[in-house]
Short mmCIF file of C-alpha atoms in Angstrom, two decimals:
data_model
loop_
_atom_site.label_atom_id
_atom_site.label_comp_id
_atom_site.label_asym_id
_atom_site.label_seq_id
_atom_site.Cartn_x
_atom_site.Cartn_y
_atom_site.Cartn_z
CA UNK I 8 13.43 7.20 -33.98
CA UNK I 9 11.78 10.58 -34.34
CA UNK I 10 14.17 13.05 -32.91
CA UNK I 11 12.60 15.21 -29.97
CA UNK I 12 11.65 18.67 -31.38
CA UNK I 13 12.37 22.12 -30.06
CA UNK I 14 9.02 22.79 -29.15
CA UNK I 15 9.44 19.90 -27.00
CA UNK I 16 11.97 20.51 -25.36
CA UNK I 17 10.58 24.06 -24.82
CA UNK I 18 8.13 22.32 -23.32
CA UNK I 19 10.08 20.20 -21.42
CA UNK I 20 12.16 23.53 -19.80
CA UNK I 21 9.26 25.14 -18.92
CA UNK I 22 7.99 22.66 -17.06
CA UNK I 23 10.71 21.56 -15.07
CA UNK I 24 11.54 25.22 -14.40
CA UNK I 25 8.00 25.46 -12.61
CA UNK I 26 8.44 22.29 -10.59
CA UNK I 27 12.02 23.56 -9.42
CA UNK I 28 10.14 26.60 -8.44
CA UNK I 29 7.17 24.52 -6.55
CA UNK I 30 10.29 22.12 -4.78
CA UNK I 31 12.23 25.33 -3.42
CA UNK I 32 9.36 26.76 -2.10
CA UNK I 33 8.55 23.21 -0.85
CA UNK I 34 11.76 23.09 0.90
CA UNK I 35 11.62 26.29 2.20
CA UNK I 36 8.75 25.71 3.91
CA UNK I 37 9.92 22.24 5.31
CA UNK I 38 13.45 23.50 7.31
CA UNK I 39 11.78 26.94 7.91
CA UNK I 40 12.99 28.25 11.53
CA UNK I 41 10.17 28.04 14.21
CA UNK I 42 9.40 31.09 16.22
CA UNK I 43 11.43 30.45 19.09
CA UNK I 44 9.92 30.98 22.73
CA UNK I 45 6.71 29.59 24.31
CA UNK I 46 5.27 26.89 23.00
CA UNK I 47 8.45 25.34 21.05
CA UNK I 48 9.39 22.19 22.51
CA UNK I 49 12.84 20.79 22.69
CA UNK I 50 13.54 18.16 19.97
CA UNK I 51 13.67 14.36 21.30
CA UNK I 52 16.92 12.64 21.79
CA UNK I 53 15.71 10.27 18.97
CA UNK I 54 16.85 6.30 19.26
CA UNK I 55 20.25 5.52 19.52
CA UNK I 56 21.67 3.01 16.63
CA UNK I 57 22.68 0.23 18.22
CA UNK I 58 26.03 -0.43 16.60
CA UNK I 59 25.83 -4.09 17.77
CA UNK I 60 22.96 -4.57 15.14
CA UNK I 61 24.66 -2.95 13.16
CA UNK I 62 28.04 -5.31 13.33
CA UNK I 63 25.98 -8.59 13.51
CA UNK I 64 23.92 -7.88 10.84
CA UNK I 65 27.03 -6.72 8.61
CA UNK I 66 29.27 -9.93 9.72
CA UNK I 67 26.24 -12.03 8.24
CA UNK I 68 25.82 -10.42 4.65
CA UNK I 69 29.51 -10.04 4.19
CA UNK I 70 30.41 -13.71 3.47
CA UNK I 71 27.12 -13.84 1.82
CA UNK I 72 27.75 -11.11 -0.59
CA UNK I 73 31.49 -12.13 -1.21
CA UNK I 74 30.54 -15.83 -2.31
CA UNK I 75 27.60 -14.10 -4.48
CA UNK I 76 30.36 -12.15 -5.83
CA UNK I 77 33.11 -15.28 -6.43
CA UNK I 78 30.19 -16.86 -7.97
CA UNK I 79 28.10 -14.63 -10.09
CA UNK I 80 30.07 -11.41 -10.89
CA UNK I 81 32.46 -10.63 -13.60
CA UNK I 82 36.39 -10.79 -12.61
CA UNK I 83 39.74 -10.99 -13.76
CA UNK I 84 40.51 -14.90 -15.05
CA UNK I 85 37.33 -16.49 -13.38
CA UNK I 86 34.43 -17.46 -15.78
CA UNK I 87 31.20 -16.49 -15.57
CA UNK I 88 28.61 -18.24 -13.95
CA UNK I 89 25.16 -17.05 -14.88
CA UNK I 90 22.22 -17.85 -12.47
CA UNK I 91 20.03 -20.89 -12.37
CA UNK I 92 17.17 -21.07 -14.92
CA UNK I 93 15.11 -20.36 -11.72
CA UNK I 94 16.74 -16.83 -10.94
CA UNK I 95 17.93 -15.95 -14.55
CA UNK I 96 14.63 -13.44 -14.61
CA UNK I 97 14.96 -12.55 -11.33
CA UNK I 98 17.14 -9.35 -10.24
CA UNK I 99 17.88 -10.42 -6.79
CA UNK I 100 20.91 -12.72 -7.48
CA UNK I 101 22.41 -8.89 -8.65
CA UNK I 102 21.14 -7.61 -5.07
CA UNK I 103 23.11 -10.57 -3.23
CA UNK I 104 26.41 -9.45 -5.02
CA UNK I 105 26.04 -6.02 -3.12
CA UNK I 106 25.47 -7.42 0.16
CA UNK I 107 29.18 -7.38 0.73
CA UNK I 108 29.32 -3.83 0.32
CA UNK I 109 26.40 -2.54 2.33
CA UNK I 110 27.93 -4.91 5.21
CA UNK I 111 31.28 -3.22 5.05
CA UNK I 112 29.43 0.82 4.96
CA UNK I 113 27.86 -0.56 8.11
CA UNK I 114 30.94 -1.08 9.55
CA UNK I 115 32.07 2.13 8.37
CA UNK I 116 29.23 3.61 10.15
CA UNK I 117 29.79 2.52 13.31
CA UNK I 118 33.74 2.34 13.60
CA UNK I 119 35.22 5.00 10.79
CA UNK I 120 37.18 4.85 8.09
CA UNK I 121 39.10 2.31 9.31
CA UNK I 122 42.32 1.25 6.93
CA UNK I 123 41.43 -2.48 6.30
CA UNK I 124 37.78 -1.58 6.22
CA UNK I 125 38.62 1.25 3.99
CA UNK I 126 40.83 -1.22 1.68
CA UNK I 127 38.01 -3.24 1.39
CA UNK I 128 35.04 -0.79 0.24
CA UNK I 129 37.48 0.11 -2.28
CA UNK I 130 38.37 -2.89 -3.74
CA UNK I 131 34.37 -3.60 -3.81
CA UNK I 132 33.56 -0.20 -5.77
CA UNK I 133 36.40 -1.66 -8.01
CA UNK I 134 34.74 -4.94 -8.46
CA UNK I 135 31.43 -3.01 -9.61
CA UNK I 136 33.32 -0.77 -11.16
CA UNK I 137 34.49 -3.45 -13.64
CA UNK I 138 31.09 -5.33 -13.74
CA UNK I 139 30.15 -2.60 -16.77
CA UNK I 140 26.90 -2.48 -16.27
CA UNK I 141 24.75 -0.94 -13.43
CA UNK I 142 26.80 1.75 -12.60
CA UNK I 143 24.65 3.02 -9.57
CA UNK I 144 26.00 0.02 -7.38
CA UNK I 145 29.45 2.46 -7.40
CA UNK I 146 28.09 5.85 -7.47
CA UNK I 147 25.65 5.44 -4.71
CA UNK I 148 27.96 3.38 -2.43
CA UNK I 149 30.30 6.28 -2.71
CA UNK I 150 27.76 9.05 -2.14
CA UNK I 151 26.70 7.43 1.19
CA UNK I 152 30.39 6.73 2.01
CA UNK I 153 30.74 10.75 1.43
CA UNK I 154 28.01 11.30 3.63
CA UNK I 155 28.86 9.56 6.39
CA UNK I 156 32.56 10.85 5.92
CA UNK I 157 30.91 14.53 6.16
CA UNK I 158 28.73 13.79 9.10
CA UNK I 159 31.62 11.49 11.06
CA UNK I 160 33.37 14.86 10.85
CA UNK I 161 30.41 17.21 12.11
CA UNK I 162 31.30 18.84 8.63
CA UNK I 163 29.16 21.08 7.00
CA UNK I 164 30.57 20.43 3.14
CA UNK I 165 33.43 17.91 2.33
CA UNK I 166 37.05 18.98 2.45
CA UNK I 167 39.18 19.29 -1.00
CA UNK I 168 39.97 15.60 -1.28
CA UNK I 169 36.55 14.10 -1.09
CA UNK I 170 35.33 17.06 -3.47
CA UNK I 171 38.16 15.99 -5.89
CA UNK I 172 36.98 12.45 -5.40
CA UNK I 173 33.24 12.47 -6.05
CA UNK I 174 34.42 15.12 -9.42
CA UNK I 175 36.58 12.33 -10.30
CA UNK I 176 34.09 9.43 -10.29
CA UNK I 177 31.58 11.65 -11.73
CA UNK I 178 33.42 12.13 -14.74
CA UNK I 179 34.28 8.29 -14.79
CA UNK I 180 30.54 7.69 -14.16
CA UNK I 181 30.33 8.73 -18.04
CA UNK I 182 32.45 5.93 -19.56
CA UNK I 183 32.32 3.79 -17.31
CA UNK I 184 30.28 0.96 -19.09
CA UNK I 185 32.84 0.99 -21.57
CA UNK I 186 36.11 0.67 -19.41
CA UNK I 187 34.66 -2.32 -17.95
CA UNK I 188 33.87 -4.10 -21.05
CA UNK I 189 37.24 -3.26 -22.06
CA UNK I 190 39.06 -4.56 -19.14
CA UNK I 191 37.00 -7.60 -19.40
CA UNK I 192 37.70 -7.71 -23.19
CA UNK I 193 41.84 -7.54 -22.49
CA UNK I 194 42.24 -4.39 -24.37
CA UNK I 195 45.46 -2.37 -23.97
CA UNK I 196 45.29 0.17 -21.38
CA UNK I 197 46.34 3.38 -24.07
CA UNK I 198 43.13 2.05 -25.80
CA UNK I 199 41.23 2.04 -22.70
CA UNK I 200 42.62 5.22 -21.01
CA UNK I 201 41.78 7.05 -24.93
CA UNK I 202 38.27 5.60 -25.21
CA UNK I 203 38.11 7.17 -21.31
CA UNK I 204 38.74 10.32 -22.47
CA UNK I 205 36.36 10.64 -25.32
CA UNK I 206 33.60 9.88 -23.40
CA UNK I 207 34.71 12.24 -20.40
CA UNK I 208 35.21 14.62 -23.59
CA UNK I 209 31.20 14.07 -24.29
CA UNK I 210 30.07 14.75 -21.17
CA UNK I 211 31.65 17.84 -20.86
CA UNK I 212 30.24 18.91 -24.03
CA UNK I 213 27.00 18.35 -23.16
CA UNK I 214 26.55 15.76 -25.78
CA UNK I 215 26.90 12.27 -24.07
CA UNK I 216 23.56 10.11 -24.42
CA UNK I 217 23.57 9.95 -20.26
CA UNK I 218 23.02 13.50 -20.18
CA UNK I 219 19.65 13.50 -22.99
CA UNK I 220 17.05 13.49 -19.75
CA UNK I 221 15.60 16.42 -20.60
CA UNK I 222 15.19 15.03 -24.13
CA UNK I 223 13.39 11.65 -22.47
CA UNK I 224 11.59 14.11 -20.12
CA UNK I 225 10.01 16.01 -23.51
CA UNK I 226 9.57 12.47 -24.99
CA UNK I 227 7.41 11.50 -22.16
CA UNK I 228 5.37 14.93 -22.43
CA UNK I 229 4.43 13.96 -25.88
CA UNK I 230 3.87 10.37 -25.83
CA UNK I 231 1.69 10.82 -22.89
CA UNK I 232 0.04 13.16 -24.91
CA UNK I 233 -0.55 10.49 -27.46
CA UNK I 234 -1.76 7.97 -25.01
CA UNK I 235 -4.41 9.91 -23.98
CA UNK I 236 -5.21 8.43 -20.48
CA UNK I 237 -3.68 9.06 -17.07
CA UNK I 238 -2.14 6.19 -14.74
CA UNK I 239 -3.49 7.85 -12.06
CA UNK I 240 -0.86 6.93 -9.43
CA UNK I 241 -0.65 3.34 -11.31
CA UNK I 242 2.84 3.69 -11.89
CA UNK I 243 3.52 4.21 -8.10
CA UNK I 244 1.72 0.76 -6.67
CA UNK I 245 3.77 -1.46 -9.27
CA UNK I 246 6.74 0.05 -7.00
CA UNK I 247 5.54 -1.95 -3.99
CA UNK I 248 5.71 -5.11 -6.25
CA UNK I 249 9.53 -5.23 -6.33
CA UNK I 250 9.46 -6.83 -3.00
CA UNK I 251 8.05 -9.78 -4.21
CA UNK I 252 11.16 -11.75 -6.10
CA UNK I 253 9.73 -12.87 -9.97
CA UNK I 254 10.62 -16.40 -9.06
CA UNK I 255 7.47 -16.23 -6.17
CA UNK I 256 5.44 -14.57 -8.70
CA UNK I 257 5.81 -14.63 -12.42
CA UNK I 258 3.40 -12.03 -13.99
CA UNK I 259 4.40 -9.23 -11.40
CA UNK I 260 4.46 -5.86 -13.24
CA UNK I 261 7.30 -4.21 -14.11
CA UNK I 262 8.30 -1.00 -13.47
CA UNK I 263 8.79 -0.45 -17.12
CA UNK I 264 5.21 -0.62 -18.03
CA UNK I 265 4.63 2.27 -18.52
CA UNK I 266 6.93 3.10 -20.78
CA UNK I 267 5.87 0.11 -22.90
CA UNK I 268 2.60 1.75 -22.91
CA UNK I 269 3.12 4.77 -24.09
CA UNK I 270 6.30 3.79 -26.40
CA UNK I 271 5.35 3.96 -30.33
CA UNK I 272 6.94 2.81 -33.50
CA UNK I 273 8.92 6.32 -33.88
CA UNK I 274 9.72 7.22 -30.23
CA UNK I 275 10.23 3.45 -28.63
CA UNK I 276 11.29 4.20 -25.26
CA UNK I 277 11.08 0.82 -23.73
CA UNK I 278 12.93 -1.04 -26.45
CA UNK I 279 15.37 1.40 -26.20
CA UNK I 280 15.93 1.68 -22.29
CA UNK I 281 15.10 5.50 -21.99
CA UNK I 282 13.50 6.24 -18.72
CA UNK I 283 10.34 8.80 -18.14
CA UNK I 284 12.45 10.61 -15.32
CA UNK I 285 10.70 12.41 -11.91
CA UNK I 286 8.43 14.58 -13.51
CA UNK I 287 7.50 12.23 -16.66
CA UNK I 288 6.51 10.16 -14.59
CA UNK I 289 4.03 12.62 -12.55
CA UNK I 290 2.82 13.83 -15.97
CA UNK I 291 2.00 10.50 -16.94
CA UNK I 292 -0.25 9.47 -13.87
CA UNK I 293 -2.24 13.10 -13.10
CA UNK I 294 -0.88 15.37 -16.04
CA UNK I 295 -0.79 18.97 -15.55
CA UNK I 296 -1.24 18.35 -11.53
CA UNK I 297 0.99 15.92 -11.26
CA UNK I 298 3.59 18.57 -12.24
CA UNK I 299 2.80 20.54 -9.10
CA UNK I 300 1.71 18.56 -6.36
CA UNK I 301 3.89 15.61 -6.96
CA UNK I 302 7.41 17.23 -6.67
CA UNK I 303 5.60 20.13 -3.55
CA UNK I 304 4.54 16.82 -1.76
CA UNK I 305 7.42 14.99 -2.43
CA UNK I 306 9.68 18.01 -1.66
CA UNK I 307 8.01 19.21 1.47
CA UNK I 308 8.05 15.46 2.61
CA UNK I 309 11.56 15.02 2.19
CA UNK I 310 12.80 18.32 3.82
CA UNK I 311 10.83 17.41 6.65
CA UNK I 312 12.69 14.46 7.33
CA UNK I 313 16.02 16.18 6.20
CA UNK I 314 15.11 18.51 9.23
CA UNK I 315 13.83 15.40 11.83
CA UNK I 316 17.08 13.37 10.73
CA UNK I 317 19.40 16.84 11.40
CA UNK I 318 17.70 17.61 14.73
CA UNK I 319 19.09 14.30 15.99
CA UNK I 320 22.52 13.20 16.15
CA UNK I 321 24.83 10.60 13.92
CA UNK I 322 24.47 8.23 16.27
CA UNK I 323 20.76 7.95 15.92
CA UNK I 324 18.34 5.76 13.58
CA UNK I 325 17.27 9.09 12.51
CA UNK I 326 20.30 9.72 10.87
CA UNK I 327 20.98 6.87 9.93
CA UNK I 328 17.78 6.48 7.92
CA UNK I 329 17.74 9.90 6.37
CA UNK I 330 21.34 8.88 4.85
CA UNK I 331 20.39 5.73 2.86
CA UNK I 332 17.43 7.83 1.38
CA UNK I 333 19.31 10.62 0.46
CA UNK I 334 22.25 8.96 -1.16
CA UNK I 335 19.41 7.28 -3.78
CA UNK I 336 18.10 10.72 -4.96
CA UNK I 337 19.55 11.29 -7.53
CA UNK I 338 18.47 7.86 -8.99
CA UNK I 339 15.31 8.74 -7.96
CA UNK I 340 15.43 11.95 -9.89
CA UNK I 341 16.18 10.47 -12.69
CA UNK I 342 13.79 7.26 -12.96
CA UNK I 343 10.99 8.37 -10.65
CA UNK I 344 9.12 7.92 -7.30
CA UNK I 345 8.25 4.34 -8.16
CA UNK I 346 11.79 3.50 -8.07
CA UNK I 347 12.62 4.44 -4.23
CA UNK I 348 11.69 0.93 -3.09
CA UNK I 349 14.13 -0.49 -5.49
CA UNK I 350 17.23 1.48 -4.05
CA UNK I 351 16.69 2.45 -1.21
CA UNK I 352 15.26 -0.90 -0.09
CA UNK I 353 15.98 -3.66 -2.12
CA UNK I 354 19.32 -2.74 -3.32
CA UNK I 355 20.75 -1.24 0.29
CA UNK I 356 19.10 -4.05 2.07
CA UNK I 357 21.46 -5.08 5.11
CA UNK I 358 21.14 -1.21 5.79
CA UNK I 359 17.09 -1.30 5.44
CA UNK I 360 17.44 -4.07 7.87
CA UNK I 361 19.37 -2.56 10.47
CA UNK I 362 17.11 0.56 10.47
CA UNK I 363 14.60 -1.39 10.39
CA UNK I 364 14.95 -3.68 13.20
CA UNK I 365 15.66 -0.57 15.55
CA UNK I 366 12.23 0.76 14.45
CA UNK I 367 10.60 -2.73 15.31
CA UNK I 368 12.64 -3.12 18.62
CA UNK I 369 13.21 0.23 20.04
CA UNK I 370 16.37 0.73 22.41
CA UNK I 371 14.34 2.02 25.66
CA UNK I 372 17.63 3.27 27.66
CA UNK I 373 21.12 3.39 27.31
CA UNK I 374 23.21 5.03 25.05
CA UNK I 375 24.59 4.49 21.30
CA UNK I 376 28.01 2.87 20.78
CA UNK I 377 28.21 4.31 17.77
CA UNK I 378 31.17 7.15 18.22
CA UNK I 379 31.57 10.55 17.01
CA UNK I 380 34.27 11.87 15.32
CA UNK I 381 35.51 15.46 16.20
CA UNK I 382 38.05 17.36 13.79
CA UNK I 383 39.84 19.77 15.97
CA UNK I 384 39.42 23.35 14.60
CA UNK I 385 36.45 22.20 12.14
CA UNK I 386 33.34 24.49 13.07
CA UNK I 387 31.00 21.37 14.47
CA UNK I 388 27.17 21.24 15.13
CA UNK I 389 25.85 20.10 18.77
CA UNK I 390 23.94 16.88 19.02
CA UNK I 391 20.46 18.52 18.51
CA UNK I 392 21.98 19.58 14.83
CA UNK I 393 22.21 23.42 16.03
CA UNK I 394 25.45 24.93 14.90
CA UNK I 395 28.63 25.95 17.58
CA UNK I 396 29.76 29.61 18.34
#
């Protein structure tokens, strides 16, 4: 493979420099304060979230996802049962698996960080954890588990322990894939705890292959280059086509395409699993434009509903919502816009579903039963998201 050049990667920097400039200002604009007096209306009290949705819909997919989990998934001293011929292609068997664990954030949502319920998202994120593949289905769980922890509390930031956490399984994010395979594999621990550490070592060197997306970003650049034709927002409808399972319909599109399109002999990027990122992919459907009004749209979009979701409280859909988006952004960041349906949809599911049915069948009175947690001494926000004091 051709290695990326400096040029490129010049390129590359300069680029994503002026779309971090055209997002800021994006967001900016999005939360900026309103001029306060006449004419500014109150925010609504937004819909409550029903937590007995929430708890029915949770107590279905957990036995669901746990048999899809005794059945399909990888764990200690139980073979492996692969899926049917029928669903071998198909990635929703995978999606079943994390049922259980979506089921038991609900839960979390609505009653806390309960100790058995608490237990029990842990031993999940172990459970993917040792799968050694698809790493995502532990780092997102955990970043919407930190949200909710944050906003249960009224918090602004998290405390020292959750910020030693998340730094923790950041770091283990890295090698990961490997400890898995190793555990599965029987190796001793010393080996496992050493190979660990090497690839911890990488990342913090800056020279672990997870951390080359600027290189695939510059790749993109120039292969796009090469291909010589836009997608033209081509690359976004295939996103909609996740929802149909390949079982129902064989020749659906992958999201990959595009990368097979543009791949060549010298820079494969397909064969070799490298991803176009954000902003490869708005170069590859409107070029130059796509650098700018992509990521301002996408920016100014998103801080608007950061704003909406923070205007209501933690017992609304609202927030609710805004929480399984954000914890997917930084998958989203790194594969593109086209992906957003596949996480924060297909993959969190049961909590789609919840949200969804309140949107579909709106609570017209009453109150949430979801409760709020106040930390005594912990500068809090009111309901309406304004801070206290």
């Amino acid at each position: 493979m051709t290695p990326v050049s400096v040029a490129e990667i010049v390129r590359a920097v300069r680029l994503g420099d002026l779309a971090l400039v055209v997002m800021t200002a994006a967001w900016i604009l999005a939360v900026r304060p309103r001029p306060s007096g006449v004419g500014r209306a109150p925010a609504p009290p937004g819909q409550p979230l029903d937590s007995g949705i929430a708890r029915t819909i949770a107590w279905c997919v957990i036995p669901v996802g746990f048999l899809a989990l005794a059945y399909w998934a990888r764990l200690p001293g139980v073979s492996l049962n692969e899926p049917s011929a029928d669903w071998d292609t198909s990635s929703w068997a995978l999606q079943l698996e994390m049922w259980s664990g979506m089921g038991l954030i609900a839960l979390i949502y609505c009653d806390g960080f309960k100790p058995l319920l608490t237990v029990a998202a842990a031993a999940y994120l172990a459970i993917m954890a040792y799968q050694g593949f698809d790493r995502f289905r532990v780092l997102i769980p955990l970043l919407l588990l930190a949200q909710i922890y944050v906003d249960r509390r009224k918090r602004r930031w998290p405390n020292l322990g959750m910020v030693i956490l998340l730094v923790s399984a950041g770091l283990l994010f890295f090698p990961m894939k490997d400890i898995g395979r190793a555990l599965q594999q029987g190796e001793p621990i010393s080996d496992i705890w050493q190979s660990a550490k090497e690839g911890i070592n990488s990342a913090l060197h800056g020279d672990n292959p997870d951390e080359l997306i600027l290189d695939q970003f510059a790749s993109t650049l120039t292969l796009a280059d090469r291909h010589g034709k836009l997608f033209l927002g081509e690359t976004y409808a295939k996103g909609l086509a996740v929802f149909v399972p390949r079982l129902v319909w064989p020749s659906k599109p992958s999201l990959a395409e595009d990368q097979h399109a543009i791949s060549t002999i010298d820079r494969p990027m397909a064969e070799n699993g490298m991803v176009a990122t954000l902003l490869g992919e708005c170069y590859l459907n409107f070029g130059y434009v796509g650098i700018i009004a992509i990521p301002f749209l996408s920016a100014y979009l998103s801080g608007r509903w950061y704003s909406y979701a923070y205007q209501h409280s933690y017992s609304t859909v609202a927030r609710f919502t805004y929480l399984i988006f954000a914890c997917n952004l930084i998958q989203i960041f790194r594969d593109g816009l086209s992906f957003l349906p596949v996480f924060a949809v297909i993959n969190m599911l049961p909590l789609a579903t919840i949200a969804a049915m309140h949107w579909l069948f709106p609570i017209r009175d009453g109150l949430s039963s979801v409760p709020i947690l106040r930390t005594p001494g912990v500068r809090t926000r009111t309901e309406e998201g304004q801070p206290v004091g």
